[in-house]
CSV table of C-alpha atoms in Angstrom, one decimal:
chain,number,residue,atom,x,y,z
A,892,UNK,CA,-1.1,-24.8,14.5
A,893,UNK,CA,-0.4,-21.3,15.7
A,894,UNK,CA,1.8,-18.8,13.9
A,895,UNK,CA,4.9,-18.2,15.9
A,896,UNK,CA,6.4,-14.8,16.3
A,897,UNK,CA,9.9,-16.4,16.1
A,898,UNK,CA,12.1,-16.5,13.1
A,899,UNK,CA,10.3,-19.0,11.0
A,900,UNK,CA,10.6,-19.1,7.2
A,901,UNK,CA,7.0,-17.9,6.8
A,902,UNK,CA,7.4,-14.9,9.0
A,903,UNK,CA,10.6,-14.2,7.1
A,904,UNK,CA,8.7,-14.3,3.8
A,905,UNK,CA,6.1,-11.9,5.2
A,906,UNK,CA,8.8,-9.4,6.2
A,907,UNK,CA,10.5,-9.8,2.8
A,908,UNK,CA,7.2,-9.3,1.0
A,909,UNK,CA,6.5,-6.2,3.0
A,910,UNK,CA,9.9,-4.9,2.2
A,911,UNK,CA,9.3,-5.6,-1.5
A,912,UNK,CA,6.0,-3.6,-1.3
A,913,UNK,CA,7.7,-0.6,0.4
A,914,UNK,CA,10.5,-0.7,-2.1
A,915,UNK,CA,8.1,-0.8,-5.1
A,916,UNK,CA,6.1,2.1,-3.6
A,917,UNK,CA,9.3,4.1,-3.4
A,918,UNK,CA,10.1,3.4,-7.1
A,919,UNK,CA,6.6,4.4,-8.2
A,920,UNK,CA,6.7,7.6,-6.2
A,921,UNK,CA,10.1,8.5,-7.6
A,922,UNK,CA,9.0,7.9,-11.2
A,923,UNK,CA,6.0,10.1,-10.5
A,924,UNK,CA,8.0,12.7,-8.5
A,925,UNK,CA,5.9,12.1,-5.4
A,926,UNK,CA,2.8,13.4,-7.3
A,927,UNK,CA,4.6,16.6,-8.1
A,928,UNK,CA,4.0,16.9,-11.9
A,929,UNK,CA,7.1,18.7,-13.1
A,930,UNK,CA,9.4,17.0,-15.6
A,931,UNK,CA,12.0,18.1,-18.2
A,932,UNK,CA,10.4,19.9,-21.1
A,933,UNK,CA,13.0,18.7,-23.7
A,934,UNK,CA,14.8,15.4,-23.8
A,935,UNK,CA,16.7,13.5,-26.5
A,936,UNK,CA,14.4,11.1,-28.5
A,937,UNK,CA,16.1,8.0,-27.1
A,938,UNK,CA,15.7,9.2,-23.5
A,939,UNK,CA,12.0,10.0,-24.2
A,940,UNK,CA,11.4,6.5,-25.4
A,941,UNK,CA,13.3,5.1,-22.3
A,942,UNK,CA,11.2,7.3,-20.0
A,943,UNK,CA,8.0,6.0,-21.6
A,944,UNK,CA,9.2,2.5,-21.1
A,945,UNK,CA,10.2,3.1,-17.5
A,946,UNK,CA,6.7,4.5,-16.7
A,947,UNK,CA,5.0,1.6,-18.4
A,948,UNK,CA,7.0,-1.1,-16.6
A,949,UNK,CA,6.9,0.4,-13.2
A,950,UNK,CA,3.3,1.5,-13.2
A,951,UNK,CA,2.0,-1.8,-14.8
A,952,UNK,CA,3.9,-3.9,-12.3
A,953,UNK,CA,3.6,-1.9,-9.2
A,954,UNK,CA,1.2,1.0,-9.2
A,955,UNK,CA,-1.8,0.1,-7.0
A,956,UNK,CA,-0.6,-3.4,-6.5
A,957,UNK,CA,2.2,-3.0,-4.0
A,958,UNK,CA,-0.1,-0.6,-2.0
A,959,UNK,CA,-2.5,-3.5,-1.8
A,960,UNK,CA,0.2,-5.9,-0.5
A,961,UNK,CA,1.2,-3.3,2.1
A,962,UNK,CA,-2.5,-2.9,3.1
A,963,UNK,CA,-3.1,-6.6,3.3
A,964,UNK,CA,0.0,-7.2,5.4
A,965,UNK,CA,-1.3,-4.5,7.8
A,966,UNK,CA,-4.3,-6.7,8.5
A,967,UNK,CA,-2.0,-9.7,8.9
A,968,UNK,CA,0.1,-7.9,11.5
A,969,UNK,CA,-3.0,-7.1,13.4
A,970,UNK,CA,-3.8,-10.8,13.5
A,971,UNK,CA,-0.4,-11.6,15.0
A,972,UNK,CA,-0.8,-8.9,17.7
A,973,UNK,CA,-4.4,-9.8,18.4
A,974,UNK,CA,-3.7,-13.5,18.5
A,975,UNK,CA,-0.7,-13.2,20.8
A,976,UNK,CA,-2.7,-11.2,23.3
A,977,UNK,CA,-5.7,-13.5,23.0
A,978,UNK,CA,-3.5,-16.5,24.0
A,979,UNK,CA,-2.7,-14.5,27.2
A,980,UNK,CA,-6.4,-14.0,27.9
A,981,UNK,CA,-6.3,-10.3,26.8
A,982,UNK,CA,-8.3,-8.3,24.2
A,983,UNK,CA,-5.9,-6.4,22.0
A,984,UNK,CA,-8.8,-4.4,20.4
A,985,UNK,CA,-8.7,-1.3,22.6
A,986,UNK,CA,-4.9,-1.2,22.7
A,987,UNK,CA,-5.1,-1.3,18.9
A,988,UNK,CA,-7.3,1.8,18.8
A,989,UNK,CA,-4.7,3.6,20.8
A,990,UNK,CA,-2.1,2.3,18.4
A,991,UNK,CA,-4.0,3.8,15.5
A,992,UNK,CA,-4.2,7.2,17.3
A,993,UNK,CA,-0.4,7.0,17.4
A,994,UNK,CA,-0.3,6.1,13.8
A,995,UNK,CA,-2.2,9.3,13.0
A,996,UNK,CA,0.8,11.2,14.4
A,997,UNK,CA,3.1,9.4,12.0
A,998,UNK,CA,0.7,10.0,9.2
A,999,UNK,CA,0.8,13.7,9.8
A,1000,UNK,CA,4.6,13.6,9.8
A,1001,UNK,CA,4.7,11.8,6.5
A,1002,UNK,CA,2.0,14.0,4.9
A,1003,UNK,CA,4.0,17.1,5.9
A,1004,UNK,CA,6.5,16.2,3.1
A,1005,UNK,CA,4.1,14.5,0.7
A,1006,UNK,CA,1.8,16.9,-1.3
A,1007,UNK,CA,-0.6,14.1,-2.3
A,1008,UNK,CA,-1.6,13.4,1.3
A,1009,UNK,CA,-0.8,10.1,3.1
A,1010,UNK,CA,-2.2,6.6,2.9
A,1011,UNK,CA,-1.4,6.1,6.6
A,1012,UNK,CA,-4.3,8.4,7.6
A,1013,UNK,CA,-6.6,6.3,5.5
A,1014,UNK,CA,-5.4,3.3,7.4
A,1015,UNK,CA,-6.2,5.0,10.7
A,1016,UNK,CA,-9.8,5.6,9.6
A,1017,UNK,CA,-10.4,2.2,7.9
A,1018,UNK,CA,-8.7,0.2,10.7
A,1019,UNK,CA,-11.9,0.5,12.7
A,1020,UNK,CA,-13.1,-2.5,10.6
A,1021,UNK,CA,-10.4,-4.7,12.2
A,1022,UNK,CA,-11.6,-3.6,15.7
A,1023,UNK,CA,-15.2,-4.4,14.9
A,1024,UNK,CA,-14.6,-7.7,13.2
A,1025,UNK,CA,-11.8,-9.0,15.4
A,1026,UNK,CA,-13.9,-11.7,17.1
A,1027,UNK,CA,-16.2,-12.5,14.2
A,1028,UNK,CA,-16.2,-16.2,13.0
A,1029,UNK,CA,-14.2,-17.0,9.9
A,1030,UNK,CA,-17.2,-17.4,7.6
A,1031,UNK,CA,-18.6,-14.0,8.6
A,1032,UNK,CA,-15.2,-12.3,8.0
A,1033,UNK,CA,-14.9,-14.0,4.6
A,1034,UNK,CA,-18.4,-12.9,3.5
A,1035,UNK,CA,-17.7,-9.3,4.6
A,1036,UNK,CA,-14.4,-9.4,2.7
A,1037,UNK,CA,-16.2,-10.4,-0.5
A,1038,UNK,CA,-18.9,-7.7,0.0
A,1039,UNK,CA,-16.3,-5.0,0.5
A,1040,UNK,CA,-14.1,-6.1,-2.5
A,1041,UNK,CA,-17.2,-6.2,-4.8
A,1042,UNK,CA,-17.3,-2.4,-4.4
A,1043,UNK,CA,-21.1,-2.2,-3.7
A,1044,UNK,CA,-21.1,1.7,-3.7
A,1045,UNK,CA,-19.9,1.8,-7.4
A,1046,UNK,CA,-22.5,-0.8,-8.4
A,1047,UNK,CA,-25.2,1.3,-6.7
A,1048,UNK,CA,-24.0,4.4,-8.6
A,1049,UNK,CA,-24.2,2.4,-11.9
A,1050,UNK,CA,-27.6,1.0,-11.2
A,1051,UNK,CA,-29.0,4.4,-10.3
A,1052,UNK,CA,-27.6,5.9,-13.4
A,1053,UNK,CA,-29.5,3.2,-15.5
A,1054,UNK,CA,-32.8,4.3,-14.0
A,1055,UNK,CA,-32.0,8.0,-14.1
A,1056,UNK,CA,-30.0,9.3,-17.1
A,1057,UNK,CA,-29.4,12.6,-15.3
A,1058,UNK,CA,-27.8,10.9,-12.3
A,1059,UNK,CA,-24.4,12.4,-11.4
A,1060,UNK,CA,-21.6,10.9,-9.4
A,1061,UNK,CA,-20.6,12.8,-6.2
A,1062,UNK,CA,-17.8,15.3,-6.9
A,1063,UNK,CA,-15.1,15.1,-4.3
A,1064,UNK,CA,-12.9,17.7,-6.1
A,1065,UNK,CA,-9.7,15.7,-5.5
A,1066,UNK,CA,-8.1,16.9,-8.8
A,1067,UNK,CA,-8.8,20.6,-8.3
A,1068,UNK,CA,-7.7,20.4,-4.7
A,1069,UNK,CA,-4.5,18.6,-5.6
A,1070,UNK,CA,-3.7,21.4,-8.1
A,1071,UNK,CA,-3.9,23.9,-5.3
A,1072,UNK,CA,-1.4,21.8,-3.3
A,1073,UNK,CA,0.9,21.6,-6.3
A,1074,UNK,CA,0.8,25.4,-6.8
A,1075,UNK,CA,1.6,25.9,-3.2
A,1076,UNK,CA,4.5,23.4,-3.5
A,1077,UNK,CA,5.9,25.5,-6.4
A,1078,UNK,CA,5.5,28.9,-4.8
A,1079,UNK,CA,4.9,28.6,-1.1
A,1080,UNK,CA,7.5,29.0,1.7
A,1081,UNK,CA,8.7,26.0,3.7
A,1082,UNK,CA,6.1,26.7,6.4
A,1083,UNK,CA,3.3,27.0,3.8
A,1084,UNK,CA,4.5,23.8,2.3
A,1085,UNK,CA,4.1,21.9,5.6
A,1086,UNK,CA,0.8,23.6,6.6
A,1087,UNK,CA,-0.9,23.0,3.3
A,1088,UNK,CA,0.3,19.4,3.0
A,1089,UNK,CA,-1.0,18.4,6.4
A,1090,UNK,CA,-4.3,20.1,5.9
A,1091,UNK,CA,-5.4,20.4,2.2
A,1092,UNK,CA,-3.0,17.6,1.1
A,1093,UNK,CA,-4.6,15.2,3.6
A,1094,UNK,CA,-8.0,16.2,2.3
A,1095,UNK,CA,-6.9,15.5,-1.3
A,1096,UNK,CA,-5.8,12.0,-0.3
A,1097,UNK,CA,-9.0,11.2,1.5
A,1098,UNK,CA,-11.3,12.7,-1.2
A,1099,UNK,CA,-9.4,10.7,-3.9
A,1100,UNK,CA,-9.8,7.6,-1.8
A,1101,UNK,CA,-13.5,8.1,-1.5
A,1102,UNK,CA,-13.9,8.6,-5.3
A,1103,UNK,CA,-11.7,5.7,-6.3
A,1104,UNK,CA,-13.1,2.9,-4.1
A,1105,UNK,CA,-10.0,2.9,-1.9
A,1106,UNK,CA,-11.9,3.0,1.4
A,1107,UNK,CA,-13.8,-0.2,0.8
A,1108,UNK,CA,-10.8,-1.8,-0.9
A,1109,UNK,CA,-8.6,-1.0,2.1
A,1110,UNK,CA,-11.2,-2.4,4.5
A,1111,UNK,CA,-11.5,-5.6,2.5
A,1112,UNK,CA,-7.7,-6.0,2.3
A,1113,UNK,CA,-7.3,-5.4,6.0
A,1114,UNK,CA,-9.7,-8.2,6.7
A,1115,UNK,CA,-8.2,-10.4,4.1
A,1116,UNK,CA,-4.8,-10.1,5.8
A,1117,UNK,CA,-6.5,-10.9,9.1
A,1118,UNK,CA,-8.2,-13.9,7.5
A,1119,UNK,CA,-5.0,-15.2,6.0
A,1120,UNK,CA,-3.4,-15.0,9.4
A,1121,UNK,CA,-6.2,-17.0,10.9
A,1122,UNK,CA,-6.0,-19.6,8.3
A,1123,UNK,CA,-2.2,-19.8,8.7
A,1124,UNK,CA,-1.6,-19.5,4.9
A,1125,UNK,CA,1.9,-18.2,5.4
A,1126,UNK,CA,3.0,-21.3,7.3
A,1127,UNK,CA,5.4,-23.4,5.3
A,1128,UNK,CA,3.4,-26.6,4.6
A,1129,UNK,CA,2.7,-28.7,1.4
A,1130,UNK,CA,-1.0,-27.8,1.6
A,1131,UNK,CA,-0.3,-24.1,1.8
A,1132,UNK,CA,2.2,-24.3,-1.2
A,1133,UNK,CA,-0.6,-25.9,-3.2
A,1134,UNK,CA,-2.9,-23.2,-2.0
A,1135,UNK,CA,-0.6,-20.5,-3.3
A,1136,UNK,CA,-0.2,-22.3,-6.6
A,1137,UNK,CA,-4.0,-22.3,-7.0
A,1138,UNK,CA,-4.0,-18.6,-6.1
A,1139,UNK,CA,-1.4,-18.0,-8.8
A,1140,UNK,CA,-3.4,-19.8,-11.5
A,1141,UNK,CA,-6.7,-18.2,-10.6
A,1142,UNK,CA,-5.3,-14.7,-10.3
A,1143,UNK,CA,-3.4,-15.0,-13.6
A,1144,UNK,CA,-6.6,-16.0,-15.4
A,1145,UNK,CA,-8.6,-13.3,-13.6
A,1146,UNK,CA,-6.0,-10.7,-14.4
A,1147,UNK,CA,-6.3,-11.4,-18.2
A,1148,UNK,CA,-10.1,-11.6,-18.1
A,1149,UNK,CA,-10.6,-8.4,-16.0
A,1150,UNK,CA,-8.1,-6.5,-18.2
A,1151,UNK,CA,-10.1,-7.5,-21.4
A,1152,UNK,CA,-13.4,-6.4,-19.7
A,1153,UNK,CA,-11.9,-3.2,-18.5
A,1154,UNK,CA,-10.7,-2.3,-22.1
A,1155,UNK,CA,-14.2,-3.1,-23.4
A,1156,UNK,CA,-15.8,-0.9,-20.9
A,1157,UNK,CA,-13.6,2.0,-22.1
A,1158,UNK,CA,-15.8,1.9,-25.2
A,1159,UNK,CA,-19.1,2.3,-23.2
A,1160,UNK,CA,-20.8,5.4,-21.9
A,1161,UNK,CA,-19.0,7.7,-19.4
A,1162,UNK,CA,-21.0,6.6,-16.4
A,1163,UNK,CA,-20.3,3.0,-17.0
A,1164,UNK,CA,-16.6,3.8,-17.5
A,1165,UNK,CA,-16.6,5.7,-14.1
A,1166,UNK,CA,-18.4,3.0,-12.2
A,1167,UNK,CA,-18.2,-0.5,-13.6
A,1168,UNK,CA,-15.0,0.5,-15.4
A,1169,UNK,CA,-13.5,1.6,-12.1
A,1170,UNK,CA,-14.6,-1.7,-10.5
A,1171,UNK,CA,-12.9,-3.9,-13.1
A,1172,UNK,CA,-9.8,-1.7,-13.0
A,1173,UNK,CA,-9.6,-2.3,-9.2
A,1174,UNK,CA,-10.2,-6.1,-9.7
A,1175,UNK,CA,-7.6,-6.2,-12.5
A,1176,UNK,CA,-5.0,-4.6,-10.3
A,1177,UNK,CA,-6.1,-6.8,-7.4
A,1178,UNK,CA,-5.7,-9.9,-9.5
A,1179,UNK,CA,-2.2,-8.8,-10.5
A,1180,UNK,CA,-1.5,-8.1,-6.9
A,1181,UNK,CA,-2.1,-11.8,-6.1
A,1182,UNK,CA,0.0,-12.9,-9.0
A,1183,UNK,CA,2.8,-11.0,-7.3
A,1184,UNK,CA,2.1,-12.3,-3.8
A,1185,UNK,CA,1.7,-15.9,-4.9
A,1186,UNK,CA,4.8,-15.8,-7.1
A,1187,UNK,CA,6.8,-14.2,-4.3
A,1188,UNK,CA,5.7,-16.8,-1.7
A,1189,UNK,CA,6.4,-19.7,-4.1
A,1190,UNK,CA,9.7,-18.4,-5.3
A,1191,UNK,CA,10.8,-17.7,-1.7
A,1192,UNK,CA,10.9,-21.5,-1.2
A,1193,UNK,CA,13.6,-21.7,-3.8
A,1194,UNK,CA,17.1,-21.2,-2.3
A,1195,UNK,CA,18.5,-19.1,-5.1
A,1196,UNK,CA,15.5,-16.6,-4.8
A,1197,UNK,CA,15.5,-16.5,-1.0
A,1198,UNK,CA,19.3,-16.0,-0.9
A,1199,UNK,CA,19.1,-13.0,-3.2
A,1200,UNK,CA,15.9,-11.3,-1.7
A,1201,UNK,CA,15.9,-12.3,1.9
A,1202,UNK,CA,17.7,-9.0,2.7
A,1203,UNK,CA,14.4,-7.3,2.0
A,1204,UNK,CA,13.2,-8.6,5.4
A,1205,UNK,CA,15.3,-5.9,7.1
A,1206,UNK,CA,13.7,-3.3,4.9
A,1207,UNK,CA,10.3,-4.8,5.7
A,1208,UNK,CA,10.9,-4.9,9.5
A,1209,UNK,CA,11.5,-1.1,9.3
A,1210,UNK,CA,8.5,-0.4,6.9
A,1211,UNK,CA,7.2,2.6,8.9
A,1212,UNK,CA,10.6,4.2,9.1
A,1213,UNK,CA,11.4,3.6,5.5
A,1214,UNK,CA,7.9,4.7,4.3
A,1215,UNK,CA,8.1,8.0,6.1
A,1216,UNK,CA,11.7,8.7,5.3
A,1217,UNK,CA,11.2,8.1,1.6
A,1218,UNK,CA,8.7,11.0,1.5
A,1219,UNK,CA,11.3,13.2,3.2
A,1220,UNK,CA,13.9,12.2,0.7
A,1221,UNK,CA,11.5,12.8,-2.1
A,1222,UNK,CA,10.7,16.3,-0.9
A,1223,UNK,CA,14.3,17.2,-0.5
A,1224,UNK,CA,15.3,15.9,-3.9
A,1225,UNK,CA,12.4,17.0,-6.1
A,1226,UNK,CA,10.6,20.0,-4.5
A,1227,UNK,CA,11.5,23.7,-4.3
A,1228,UNK,CA,12.1,23.4,-0.5
A,1229,UNK,CA,15.1,21.2,-1.4
A,1230,UNK,CA,17.3,20.6,-4.4
A,1231,UNK,CA,14.3,21.1,-6.8
A,1232,UNK,CA,15.5,18.5,-9.3
A,1233,UNK,CA,12.0,17.7,-10.6
A,1234,UNK,CA,12.4,19.9,-13.7
A,1235,UNK,CA,15.7,18.3,-14.6
A,1236,UNK,CA,14.9,14.6,-13.8
A,1237,UNK,CA,13.1,12.5,-16.4
A,1238,UNK,CA,11.3,9.3,-15.5
A,1239,UNK,CA,14.3,7.0,-16.0
A,1240,UNK,CA,16.7,9.2,-14.1
A,1241,UNK,CA,14.2,9.5,-11.3
A,1242,UNK,CA,13.9,5.7,-11.2
A,1243,UNK,CA,17.7,5.5,-10.8
A,1244,UNK,CA,17.4,8.0,-7.9
A,1245,UNK,CA,14.7,5.8,-6.4
A,1246,UNK,CA,17.0,2.8,-6.6
A,1247,UNK,CA,19.8,4.8,-4.9
A,1248,UNK,CA,17.5,5.9,-2.1
A,1249,UNK,CA,16.3,2.3,-1.6
A,1250,UNK,CA,20.0,1.2,-1.4
A,1251,UNK,CA,20.7,3.8,1.3
A,1252,UNK,CA,17.6,2.8,3.2
A,1253,UNK,CA,18.5,-0.8,2.9
A,1254,UNK,CA,22.0,-0.3,4.3
A,1255,UNK,CA,20.7,1.7,7.1
A,1256,UNK,CA,18.0,-0.9,7.9
A,1257,UNK,CA,20.7,-3.6,8.1
A,1258,UNK,CA,22.9,-1.5,10.3
A,1259,UNK,CA,20.1,-0.4,12.6
A,1260,UNK,CA,18.6,-3.9,13.1
A,1261,UNK,CA,22.1,-5.2,13.8
A,1262,UNK,CA,22.0,-3.1,17.0
A,1263,UNK,CA,18.3,-2.8,17.8
A,1264,UNK,CA,15.2,-5.0,17.7
A,1265,UNK,CA,13.1,-2.5,15.8
A,1266,UNK,CA,13.4,0.5,13.5
A,1267,UNK,CA,13.5,4.0,15.0
A,1268,UNK,CA,9.8,4.9,14.4
A,1269,UNK,CA,8.7,1.3,15.0
A,1270,UNK,CA,10.5,1.4,18.4
A,1271,UNK,CA,8.7,4.6,19.3
A,1272,UNK,CA,5.3,3.2,18.1
A,1273,UNK,CA,5.8,0.0,20.1
A,1274,UNK,CA,6.9,1.8,23.3
A,1275,UNK,CA,4.0,4.2,23.3
A,1276,UNK,CA,1.5,1.4,22.3
A,1277,UNK,CA,2.4,-0.5,25.5
A,1278,UNK,CA,3.1,2.4,27.8
A,1279,UNK,CA,1.6,1.7,31.3
A,1280,UNK,CA,0.4,-1.7,30.1
């Protein structure tokens, strides 16, 4: 059975799941002021408690998890495109490399308004793994996924530190570099803001990704989405529903287990915390990611859930447009180049702003897709991908 690109329920659930991920990323970024650490210095006690609760709920549920969903679905989309061209006797690989070169342009546009750099540029670099592995057999792809998600680099650091007590982790200076970007955001002109963001800001993002295991995780998730596409797990069949139920059970147990181990590792020496502790933090978040994915897929089969959340498919179909525009909204709302509301918006109020921005984007997505097949940036990306094809 082949995945159809038509309007099947399973393709709908993928679009809705992608929309859910982009929405959650927007809420996380708003609560965190798009990595611009300025908040009110004085708030009523009740509001301080509410702010703490907002941070705990949003970050526990979404931070690092919905990014993983977004990343995995990137690999799934590659499978759809690659498979459609393969059925026509064509190799999508080289066209995909050109497509990633175009994505780099959108990454620069997004980074211009996002002081913490941009995950899209990470996607551009890591996407090479999809090109390399596109014709590998399923078993080889699965083995490579496992190797990548095991975070071998962090294990190597940990093992070396056991043999050499003086061993030091590489310093990528992401924190100090980000502080420079923040200072420029506070004091620089608009042109300085753009220039520093697309240069130093991008460096911050990539250095942080190197130090936090994001490169290998992104590669593993890309291939996992590709593998899920090959195995047709988003097709609506009884076997696949049983598969997602098993995923839900295993990931729930793993989430609890990894969280316990992670907390125990916080009591160990600093090197173990920074290596093995980081690994189990990644695994803990990944397990919760699959709790979210499996729950979403299974609940989407229920009419009441699908009826209330199927509108997210419009938001998901315009994921690139909505992802880039949320950074622009964030800059204009919170930063000195715009309204500069960061010092006046606590976490809870920022969450409300995020919900309002999401609502506006959702209305625009419905309106736009009522008249066009793709979102504005998606249309440009598609047109230039296939130019002179």
